[in-house]
Coordinates of C-alpha atoms in Angstrom, one line a residue:
Chain A
M1 CA -21.7 10.0 -10.7
D2 CA -21.9 13.7 -11.2
L3 CA -21.7 15.8 -7.9
N4 CA -24.9 17.6 -9.0
E5 CA -26.7 14.3 -8.6
L6 CA -25.2 13.6 -5.3
Y7 CA -25.3 16.8 -3.4
T8 CA -28.8 17.8 -4.4
E9 CA -30.7 20.5 -2.6
I10 CA -32.8 17.9 -0.8
I11 CA -29.7 16.1 0.5
T12 CA -27.8 19.1 1.6
Q13 CA -30.8 20.6 3.3
Y14 CA -31.7 17.5 5.2
S15 CA -28.1 17.0 6.1
R16 CA -28.1 20.1 8.1
S17 CA -31.6 19.7 9.5
D18 CA -31.8 19.6 13.4
K19 CA -35.4 18.6 13.5
H20 CA -34.7 15.0 14.8
R21 CA -31.6 16.0 16.6
H22 CA -33.0 16.1 20.1
P23 CA -31.9 12.8 21.8
P24 CA -34.1 12.2 24.7
E25 CA -32.8 11.1 28.0
K26 CA -35.0 8.1 28.0
A27 CA -35.9 6.0 24.9
D28 CA -37.6 2.7 24.4
I29 CA -34.7 1.6 22.2
K30 CA -31.3 3.1 21.7
M31 CA -29.0 1.7 18.9
R32 CA -25.7 2.8 17.5
G33 CA -24.5 2.4 14.0
V34 CA -20.9 2.9 12.8
N35 CA -19.0 2.9 9.6
P36 CA -15.6 2.0 11.0
S37 CA -13.7 2.9 7.8
C38 CA -15.0 6.5 7.4
G39 CA -16.2 7.4 10.9
D40 CA -19.9 7.9 10.4
D41 CA -21.2 7.3 13.8
L42 CA -24.9 7.8 14.8
T43 CA -27.2 6.7 17.5
L44 CA -30.9 6.3 17.0
Y45 CA -33.4 6.8 19.9
L46 CA -36.8 5.3 19.3
N47 CA -40.0 5.7 21.3
I48 CA -42.5 3.1 20.4
D49 CA -46.1 3.1 21.7
D50 CA -48.4 0.2 20.9
N51 CA -46.4 -1.0 18.0
V52 CA -46.3 2.5 16.4
I53 CA -43.1 4.4 16.1
K54 CA -43.8 7.7 17.8
D55 CA -40.5 9.4 17.7
V56 CA -37.1 9.0 16.1
E57 CA -34.2 11.1 17.3
I58 CA -30.7 11.1 16.2
S59 CA -27.2 11.9 17.7
G60 CA -23.7 11.5 16.4
E61 CA -21.9 12.7 13.3
G62 CA -21.1 11.8 9.8
C63 CA -20.9 12.9 6.2
A64 CA -23.7 14.9 4.5
I65 CA -25.0 11.6 2.9
S66 CA -25.3 9.6 6.1
Q67 CA -26.8 12.7 8.0
A68 CA -29.3 13.5 5.3
S69 CA -30.3 9.8 5.0
A70 CA -30.8 9.6 8.7
S71 CA -33.0 12.7 8.8
I72 CA -35.2 11.7 5.9
M73 CA -35.7 8.2 7.5
A74 CA -36.6 9.8 10.8
D75 CA -39.3 11.9 9.1
L76 CA -40.6 8.9 7.1
M77 CA -40.8 6.5 10.1
E78 CA -42.7 8.6 12.5
G79 CA -46.2 7.3 12.9
K80 CA -45.5 4.0 11.1
S81 CA -46.0 0.6 12.6
I82 CA -43.0 -1.6 13.2
E83 CA -44.0 -3.9 10.2
E84 CA -44.5 -0.9 7.9
A85 CA -41.1 0.4 9.0
Q86 CA -39.5 -2.9 8.3
E87 CA -41.2 -2.9 4.8
L88 CA -39.9 0.6 4.1
I89 CA -36.4 -0.4 5.2
N90 CA -36.5 -3.2 2.8
K91 CA -37.7 -1.0 0.0
F92 CA -35.0 1.5 0.6
I93 CA -32.2 -1.2 0.6
G94 CA -33.8 -2.7 -2.5
M95 CA -33.8 0.6 -4.2
I96 CA -30.1 1.1 -3.4
K97 CA -29.4 -2.4 -4.7
K98 CA -31.4 -1.4 -7.9
K99 CA -33.8 -4.3 -7.1
V100 CA -36.7 -1.9 -6.4
T101 CA -37.3 0.3 -9.4
D102 CA -41.0 0.5 -9.6
E103 CA -42.0 4.2 -9.5
D104 CA -45.1 3.6 -7.2
E105 CA -42.9 1.7 -4.8
L106 CA -40.3 4.4 -4.8
E107 CA -42.9 7.1 -4.2
E108 CA -43.6 5.4 -0.8
L109 CA -40.0 6.3 0.2
G110 CA -40.7 10.0 -0.3
D111 CA -37.6 12.1 -0.1
A112 CA -35.5 9.0 0.5
A113 CA -35.9 8.3 -3.2
A114 CA -33.2 10.9 -3.6
F115 CA -30.6 8.3 -2.9
E116 CA -31.8 6.2 -5.9
N117 CA -28.6 6.6 -7.8
I118 CA -26.1 6.3 -4.9
S119 CA -25.0 2.9 -6.1
N120 CA -23.2 4.7 -9.0
M121 CA -20.8 5.9 -6.3
P122 CA -20.0 2.7 -4.5
A123 CA -17.8 4.3 -1.9
R124 CA -20.8 6.2 -0.5
V125 CA -23.5 3.4 -0.3
K126 CA -22.5 2.5 3.2
C127 CA -23.0 6.1 4.2
A128 CA -26.7 6.2 2.7
V129 CA -27.7 2.9 4.3
L130 CA -26.2 3.3 7.7
A131 CA -29.3 4.8 9.5
W132 CA -31.6 2.3 7.8
H133 CA -29.5 -0.8 8.9
T134 CA -29.3 0.7 12.4
L135 CA -33.0 1.1 12.5
E136 CA -33.5 -2.4 11.3
E137 CA -31.3 -3.7 14.1
A138 CA -33.2 -1.6 16.6
L139 CA -36.6 -3.0 15.5
N140 CA -35.3 -6.6 15.5
K141 CA -34.1 -6.0 19.0
K142 CA -37.6 -4.6 19.9
Q143 CA -39.3 -7.6 18.5
K144 CA -37.1 -10.2 20.4
Chain B
M1 CA 5.1 19.9 -13.7
N2 CA 7.9 17.9 -12.3
A3 CA 10.2 15.6 -14.3
Y4 CA 9.8 12.5 -12.2
I5 CA 6.2 12.2 -13.1
N6 CA 7.4 10.9 -16.5
D7 CA 8.6 7.8 -14.8
F8 CA 5.1 6.9 -13.4
P9 CA 2.7 5.6 -16.1
L10 CA -0.3 5.6 -13.9
L11 CA 0.1 9.4 -13.1
L12 CA 0.4 10.2 -16.8
K13 CA -2.8 8.4 -17.9
K14 CA -5.7 10.7 -18.9
D15 CA -9.3 10.1 -18.4
E16 CA -12.0 10.7 -21.0
K17 CA -12.1 14.4 -20.1
G18 CA -8.3 14.6 -20.7
K19 CA -7.5 14.9 -16.9
R20 CA -4.9 13.0 -15.1
T21 CA -5.1 11.9 -11.5
I22 CA -3.7 14.3 -9.0
Y23 CA -2.4 11.7 -6.5
L24 CA -2.1 13.2 -3.0
D25 CA -2.6 10.0 -0.9
N26 CA 1.0 9.0 -0.7
A27 CA 1.0 8.3 3.0
A28 CA -1.4 5.4 2.1
T29 CA 0.6 4.0 -0.7
T30 CA 2.8 5.4 -3.6
Q31 CA 2.6 5.0 -7.3
K32 CA 5.2 2.8 -9.0
P33 CA 7.8 4.0 -11.6
S34 CA 8.3 1.9 -14.8
C35 CA 11.5 0.5 -13.6
V36 CA 9.8 -1.1 -10.6
I37 CA 7.1 -2.5 -12.7
K38 CA 9.7 -3.8 -15.1
A39 CA 11.7 -5.4 -12.4
V40 CA 8.7 -7.4 -11.1
S41 CA 7.6 -8.5 -14.7
D42 CA 11.3 -9.3 -15.5
Y43 CA 11.5 -11.5 -12.4
Y44 CA 8.5 -13.5 -13.5
E45 CA 9.5 -13.5 -17.2
Y46 CA 13.1 -14.5 -16.7
T47 CA 14.1 -15.7 -13.3
N48 CA 11.1 -17.1 -11.4
A49 CA 11.7 -20.2 -9.3
N50 CA 11.6 -21.0 -5.6
P51 CA 14.7 -19.5 -4.0
H52 CA 16.8 -21.5 -1.5
R53 CA 15.6 -24.8 -2.7
G54 CA 16.5 -25.8 -6.1
T55 CA 20.0 -26.8 -7.3
Y56 CA 19.2 -25.7 -10.9
D57 CA 20.2 -22.5 -12.5
L58 CA 16.8 -20.7 -12.3
S59 CA 16.5 -21.3 -8.6
M60 CA 19.9 -20.0 -8.0
Q61 CA 19.1 -16.9 -10.1
A62 CA 15.9 -16.4 -8.0
T63 CA 17.9 -16.7 -4.8
D64 CA 20.3 -14.1 -6.2
V65 CA 17.4 -11.8 -6.9
Y66 CA 16.0 -12.2 -3.4
E67 CA 19.3 -11.9 -1.5
S68 CA 20.6 -9.0 -3.5
A69 CA 17.4 -7.2 -2.6
R70 CA 18.2 -7.9 1.1
K71 CA 21.7 -6.4 0.6
R72 CA 20.1 -3.3 -1.1
V73 CA 17.7 -2.9 1.9
S74 CA 20.5 -3.4 4.4
K75 CA 22.6 -0.7 2.8
F76 CA 19.6 1.7 2.4
I77 CA 19.0 1.8 6.1
G78 CA 22.6 1.5 7.2
A79 CA 22.3 -1.9 8.9
E80 CA 25.6 -3.6 9.7
S81 CA 24.8 -6.8 8.0
E82 CA 22.1 -8.1 5.7
D83 CA 21.3 -11.0 8.2
Q84 CA 19.6 -8.3 10.2
I85 CA 17.0 -7.7 7.4
I86 CA 13.9 -9.9 7.5
F87 CA 11.4 -9.6 4.7
T88 CA 7.8 -9.4 5.7
K89 CA 4.5 -8.6 4.0
N90 CA 4.5 -5.0 5.3
S91 CA 5.1 -2.9 8.5
T92 CA 2.0 -4.3 10.2
E93 CA 3.4 -7.9 9.9
A94 CA 6.8 -6.7 11.0
L95 CA 5.3 -5.2 14.1
N96 CA 3.2 -8.2 14.9
I97 CA 6.3 -10.3 14.6
I98 CA 8.1 -8.1 17.2
A99 CA 5.0 -8.0 19.5
Q100 CA 4.2 -11.7 19.2
S101 CA 7.8 -13.1 19.2
Y102 CA 9.7 -10.6 21.4
G103 CA 6.9 -9.2 23.5
M104 CA 5.2 -12.5 24.2
T105 CA 8.4 -14.1 25.2
F106 CA 10.1 -11.5 27.3
L107 CA 7.4 -9.3 28.8
K108 CA 6.4 -10.1 32.4
E109 CA 3.4 -9.1 34.6
G110 CA 3.7 -5.5 35.7
D111 CA 6.3 -4.6 32.9
G112 CA 5.6 -1.3 31.1
V113 CA 5.1 -0.9 27.3
V114 CA 5.1 2.7 26.0
V115 CA 3.7 3.8 22.7
A116 CA 2.8 7.3 21.4
I117 CA -0.8 8.3 21.2
S118 CA -0.2 9.2 17.6
E119 CA 0.6 5.6 16.6
H120 CA -1.0 4.0 13.6
H121 CA -3.2 1.1 14.8
S122 CA -0.5 -1.4 13.6
N123 CA 1.8 -0.1 16.2
L124 CA -0.8 0.0 18.9
V125 CA -3.2 -2.9 18.7
P126 CA -0.5 -5.5 18.7
W127 CA 0.8 -4.0 21.9
Q128 CA -2.6 -4.0 23.4
V129 CA -3.0 -7.7 22.8
V130 CA 0.4 -8.5 24.2
A131 CA 0.0 -6.3 27.2
Q132 CA -3.3 -7.9 28.0
A133 CA -2.0 -11.4 27.6
K134 CA 1.1 -10.8 29.8
G135 CA -0.5 -8.5 32.3
A136 CA 1.8 -5.7 31.2
E137 CA 0.9 -2.0 31.4
L138 CA 0.4 0.0 28.2
S139 CA 1.0 3.6 28.6
F140 CA 1.1 6.5 26.2
L141 CA 3.3 9.4 25.2
Y142 CA 0.9 12.2 24.7
T143 CA 1.5 14.9 22.2
D144 CA 0.5 18.6 22.4
K145 CA -2.0 20.0 19.9
Y146 CA 0.6 20.4 17.3
G147 CA 1.3 16.7 17.4
E148 CA 4.7 17.2 19.3
I149 CA 6.0 14.9 22.0
S150 CA 7.8 17.0 24.7
S151 CA 11.0 16.0 26.5
E152 CA 9.1 16.2 29.8
E153 CA 6.6 13.6 28.5
I154 CA 9.4 11.3 27.4
E155 CA 11.0 11.5 30.9
K156 CA 7.7 11.1 32.7
K157 CA 6.5 8.0 30.8
I158 CA 9.7 6.1 30.1
T159 CA 10.7 4.7 33.4
E160 CA 12.5 1.8 35.1
K161 CA 9.4 -0.2 34.6
T162 CA 9.4 0.2 30.9
K163 CA 10.5 -2.8 28.9
I164 CA 9.4 -1.8 25.3
V165 CA 8.9 1.5 23.7
A166 CA 7.3 1.5 20.3
V167 CA 7.1 4.8 18.3
A168 CA 6.7 6.0 14.8
Q169 CA 9.6 7.8 13.3
I170 CA 7.1 10.1 11.6
S171 CA 3.3 10.4 12.2
N172 CA 1.1 9.2 9.4
V173 CA -1.5 11.7 10.5
T174 CA 0.4 15.0 11.1
G175 CA 3.6 14.3 9.3
K176 CA 5.4 15.4 12.5
I177 CA 9.0 14.0 12.8
N178 CA 9.1 12.5 16.3
P179 CA 12.1 12.8 18.6
V180 CA 13.0 9.2 18.2
R181 CA 16.6 9.4 19.0
E182 CA 15.7 11.1 22.5
I183 CA 13.1 8.4 23.0
I184 CA 15.5 5.6 22.2
E185 CA 18.2 7.0 24.5
R186 CA 15.7 7.2 27.3
A187 CA 14.4 3.7 26.6
H188 CA 18.0 2.4 26.6
K189 CA 18.8 4.1 29.9
F190 CA 16.3 1.7 31.5
G191 CA 17.3 -1.3 29.5
A192 CA 14.2 -1.3 27.4
V193 CA 14.1 -2.1 23.7
A194 CA 13.1 0.6 21.2
V195 CA 10.9 -0.3 18.2
V196 CA 10.8 2.3 15.5
D197 CA 8.0 2.3 13.0
G198 CA 9.7 3.8 9.9
T199 CA 6.7 3.4 7.6
Q200 CA 6.5 7.1 7.0
G201 CA 10.3 7.6 7.6
A202 CA 12.2 5.4 5.2
P203 CA 10.4 6.7 2.1
H204 CA 11.0 10.4 2.9
I205 CA 14.2 11.0 4.9
P206 CA 17.7 9.4 5.0
V207 CA 17.7 6.6 7.6
D208 CA 20.6 5.2 9.5
V209 CA 19.5 2.5 12.0
N210 CA 22.9 2.5 13.6
E211 CA 23.0 6.2 14.2
L212 CA 19.5 6.0 15.5
N213 CA 20.5 3.0 17.7
A214 CA 17.0 1.5 17.1
D215 CA 16.7 -2.1 18.3
F216 CA 14.0 -2.7 15.8
Y217 CA 13.1 -0.7 12.7
V218 CA 10.3 -1.6 10.2
F219 CA 8.9 -0.2 7.0
S220 CA 6.6 -1.1 4.0
G221 CA 7.9 -1.2 0.4
H222 CA 4.7 0.0 -1.0
K223 CA 4.9 3.4 0.5
M224 CA 8.3 4.0 -1.1
L225 CA 7.6 3.1 -4.8
A226 CA 7.9 -0.7 -4.3
P227 CA 5.1 -3.3 -4.9
M228 CA 2.6 -4.1 -2.2
G229 CA 3.3 -7.2 -0.2
I230 CA 6.9 -6.5 0.7
G231 CA 8.1 -5.1 4.0
V232 CA 11.1 -5.0 6.2
L233 CA 11.9 -6.0 9.7
Y234 CA 15.3 -4.8 10.8
G235 CA 16.6 -5.9 14.3
K236 CA 19.7 -6.1 16.3
K237 CA 21.3 -9.4 15.8
D238 CA 21.3 -10.6 19.5
L239 CA 17.6 -9.7 19.8
L240 CA 16.6 -11.5 16.6
E241 CA 18.6 -14.5 17.7
S242 CA 16.9 -14.6 21.2
M243 CA 13.3 -14.5 19.7
P244 CA 11.3 -17.6 18.7
P245 CA 10.1 -18.0 15.2
F246 CA 6.7 -16.5 14.3
L247 CA 5.7 -18.6 11.4
Y248 CA 6.7 -22.2 11.4
G249 CA 7.0 -24.3 8.3
G250 CA 9.1 -24.7 5.3
D251 CA 12.4 -22.8 4.6
M252 CA 12.7 -21.7 8.4
I253 CA 14.0 -25.0 9.7
E254 CA 17.4 -26.7 10.2
Y255 CA 16.4 -30.3 11.1
V256 CA 13.0 -31.7 11.5
E257 CA 12.3 -35.0 13.4
E258 CA 9.0 -36.5 14.2
Q259 CA 8.7 -34.7 17.5
N260 CA 11.2 -31.8 17.5
S261 CA 12.7 -29.3 15.1
T262 CA 15.6 -26.9 15.1
Y263 CA 15.5 -23.7 13.2
A264 CA 17.4 -21.9 10.7
P265 CA 19.6 -18.9 11.7
V266 CA 18.3 -15.3 11.2
P267 CA 16.9 -14.1 8.9
Q268 CA 15.4 -17.4 7.5
K269 CA 14.2 -18.3 11.0
F270 CA 11.5 -15.5 10.4
E271 CA 10.8 -16.2 6.8
G272 CA 8.7 -19.4 6.9
G273 CA 7.1 -20.4 3.5
T274 CA 7.8 -19.0 0.1
Q275 CA 8.4 -15.4 0.2
N276 CA 7.3 -12.7 -2.2
V277 CA 10.4 -12.6 -4.4
G278 CA 8.9 -10.7 -7.2
A279 CA 8.0 -7.9 -4.8
A280 CA 11.6 -8.0 -3.3
A281 CA 12.8 -7.5 -6.9
G282 CA 10.5 -4.6 -7.1
L283 CA 11.7 -3.1 -3.8
S284 CA 15.3 -3.5 -5.0
A285 CA 14.5 -1.4 -8.1
A286 CA 12.7 1.2 -6.0
I287 CA 15.6 1.6 -3.8
D288 CA 17.9 2.1 -6.8
Y289 CA 15.5 4.7 -8.1
L290 CA 15.5 6.6 -4.8
N291 CA 19.2 6.3 -4.4
N292 CA 19.6 7.7 -7.8
I293 CA 17.9 10.9 -6.7
G294 CA 19.5 10.6 -3.2
M295 CA 17.4 10.6 0.0
S296 CA 18.7 14.0 1.0
A297 CA 17.5 15.4 -2.2
V298 CA 14.1 13.6 -1.9
M299 CA 13.8 15.2 1.6
E300 CA 14.8 18.7 0.3
K301 CA 12.4 18.5 -2.6
E302 CA 9.5 17.5 -0.5
K303 CA 10.3 20.2 2.0
E304 CA 9.8 22.8 -0.7
L305 CA 6.5 21.5 -1.8
T306 CA 5.3 21.0 1.7
E307 CA 6.0 24.6 2.5
Y308 CA 3.9 25.5 -0.6
M309 CA 1.2 23.2 0.3
L310 CA 0.8 24.5 3.9
E311 CA 0.7 28.0 2.5
K312 CA -1.9 27.1 -0.2
L313 CA -4.2 25.2 2.3
S314 CA -4.0 28.1 4.8
S315 CA -5.4 30.4 2.2
V316 CA -8.5 28.3 1.6
P317 CA -11.4 29.9 3.4
H318 CA -13.0 27.9 6.4
L319 CA -10.0 25.4 6.2
R320 CA -8.2 24.5 9.4
I321 CA -5.0 22.5 9.3
I322 CA -4.8 20.0 12.2
G323 CA -1.5 19.8 14.1
S324 CA 1.2 22.1 13.0
D325 CA 0.8 24.5 10.1
K326 CA 4.5 25.1 10.0
P327 CA 6.9 23.5 7.6
E328 CA 9.6 22.7 10.2
G329 CA 10.1 19.3 11.7
R330 CA 7.8 17.5 9.5
I331 CA 7.1 15.8 6.1
G332 CA 4.4 16.6 3.5
V333 CA 1.5 14.8 5.2
V334 CA -1.1 17.4 6.2
P335 CA -4.4 16.8 7.9
F336 CA -7.1 19.4 7.7
I337 CA -10.9 20.0 8.1
I338 CA -13.2 22.5 6.6
D339 CA -16.1 24.1 8.7
G340 CA -19.4 22.5 8.0
A341 CA -18.0 19.8 5.7
H342 CA -17.4 16.2 6.7
P343 CA -14.1 14.9 5.4
H344 CA -15.7 12.1 3.5
D345 CA -17.8 14.8 1.6
I346 CA -14.6 16.8 1.0
A347 CA -12.8 13.7 -0.5
T348 CA -15.8 13.0 -2.7
I349 CA -15.9 16.5 -4.0
L350 CA -12.2 16.5 -4.7
N351 CA -12.5 13.2 -6.5
A352 CA -14.9 14.8 -9.0
D353 CA -11.9 16.9 -10.0
N354 CA -9.5 13.8 -10.1
V355 CA -7.9 14.9 -6.8
A356 CA -7.3 11.9 -4.7
V357 CA -6.9 12.5 -0.9
R358 CA -7.7 10.4 2.2
A359 CA -10.6 11.0 4.5
G360 CA -11.2 9.3 7.9
H361 CA -9.2 8.5 10.9
H362 CA -6.1 7.3 8.9
C363 CA -5.9 4.1 11.2
A364 CA -5.2 6.3 14.1
Q365 CA -8.5 6.6 16.1
P366 CA -7.0 7.2 19.6
F367 CA -4.9 10.1 18.1
H368 CA -7.9 11.7 16.5
T369 CA -9.8 11.5 19.9
H370 CA -6.8 13.0 21.5
L371 CA -6.7 15.9 19.0
G372 CA -10.4 16.4 19.5
V373 CA -11.6 15.7 15.9
S374 CA -13.5 12.6 14.8
S375 CA -11.9 12.5 11.3
T376 CA -9.8 14.6 8.9
C377 CA -8.9 14.9 5.3
R378 CA -5.3 14.2 4.7
A379 CA -3.2 15.3 1.7
S380 CA 0.3 13.7 1.4
I381 CA 2.9 14.3 -1.2
Y382 CA 5.7 12.4 -2.9
I383 CA 8.5 13.1 -5.3
Y384 CA 6.4 13.2 -8.4
N385 CA 3.9 15.9 -7.1
S386 CA 4.2 19.4 -8.2
V387 CA 2.9 23.0 -7.4
E388 CA 0.3 22.3 -10.1
D389 CA -1.1 19.4 -8.1
I390 CA -1.4 21.5 -5.0
D391 CA -3.0 24.4 -7.0
Q392 CA -5.6 22.0 -8.2
M393 CA -6.3 20.7 -4.8
A394 CA -6.7 24.1 -3.3
E395 CA -8.9 25.3 -6.1
S396 CA -11.2 22.2 -5.6
L397 CA -11.2 22.7 -1.9
S398 CA -12.4 26.2 -2.2
E399 CA -15.6 24.8 -3.9
V400 CA -16.4 22.3 -1.2
R401 CA -18.7 24.5 0.9
R402 CA -20.6 25.6 -2.1
W403 CA -21.3 22.1 -3.2
L404 CA -22.7 21.4 0.3
G405 CA -25.1 24.3 0.0
Y406 CA -23.4 26.9 1.9
G407 CA -23.1 30.5 0.7
S408 CA -24.0 31.7 -2.8
K409 CA -25.6 29.2 -5.2
R410 CA -23.1 26.8 -6.6
I411 CA -21.9 27.0 -10.1
V412 CA -23.2 23.9 -11.9
H413 CA -20.3 22.5 -13.9

């Protein structure tokens, strides 16, 4: 994979965005996700009201890919119901695995579609999916 | 370019763009010279059989290959006899044998185990497990910000309570050569045994276990040109004899009855099951290759290139070397970070220029926490690296921030 495809403007800009970097003191759900081999380590703070995700905040650190992916995801998830969020997570993971390729479906992912070709760089796939898997776990916890 | 590279087929291979791999991850594993690859393939082509068992020619030849490798290793590290050399899979296995066999048998509640904060997880986690199981206390020799362990720290932490001290000869993170002789002397003063992890030592500097007076010394073949899957546990004879076996089964017994067994003498006592004889043949060839250069010459050569690498890295804007940026008292393992760039992104960007470096915590998380960084990039050299390799790395490093969107618009290659 060409670096031009990986470090696109979308990704480098989102990776430095601090829009969702205000972890609240109290959150409905707090969930940590770690990639032990490379040290990506992030915590998601979710506030959920009446089944709708009101706020997603992020703390922790990691590479540009994991950070950008988390920021984009936070943007996308705010205002979504838990079920909608779960569907988007499945779409994102499906896109990474090259199982979701339909343009209309990818469009629903918004800027997250920037990671479409990350599977060409296998070492970085886990960076791109970390936030999404962490959110999935958080929502499963909420539903229990 | 340096002449040794011609002995390493993988390093000579060029990709579709005509570029070779600039391999700077030697602290993780080294490449293999043709003579080592040939020794392994010769073993399987001409002499393969299960050693120590058969009475036929091939088995005796395989025994010969295996036992002569043991002799080579013994001489290489200055052991008194080859019975003190136990073949393992790698350093990790060797350290686990010491922890599980020696530690579990001889540690008592309240005893002290001392390791350095800079240890690789393989010389830390096994001791955590044993300390927890036996109610022993695990404590740490802390380094300063340059990765150095002071004499005061050694005196403070190694006390009459201490029963085991386990330290790396050289840090796999900072490349710092630890004061192991001083640590061993202090340990012996209180009757403690000293375990030296020579994984980054044996490949790079001359080693004499007698002169060091180490009670145990371990290293991995694959970090010194040999194949993966062969490592060494050296121990003082009386200690090895006092320890129970680690793996029970074939080839490590003397007599087996229905309810009881007696065990073979060392080293066989610790070599249960069929061993990696092909890799031992490779290790033997690797030692011959290194001896041919001479370990003092290896050390001198690497020193020169280390000095050059430190200078080059220091000149890269926004780059900070972690630990010491001086060439003294170290080997060519250099960790660094770049402002605003995560080590994983740095390694990915370097990879696009065929430069291989490591990113992460290098199996030393507590040490990274101690140094106040979550992860680093690490460049590490070996005999086949050259100034050209370092120049290419430095050039690629200068582009990192641009790729990540800092400063002026990046040049699209």
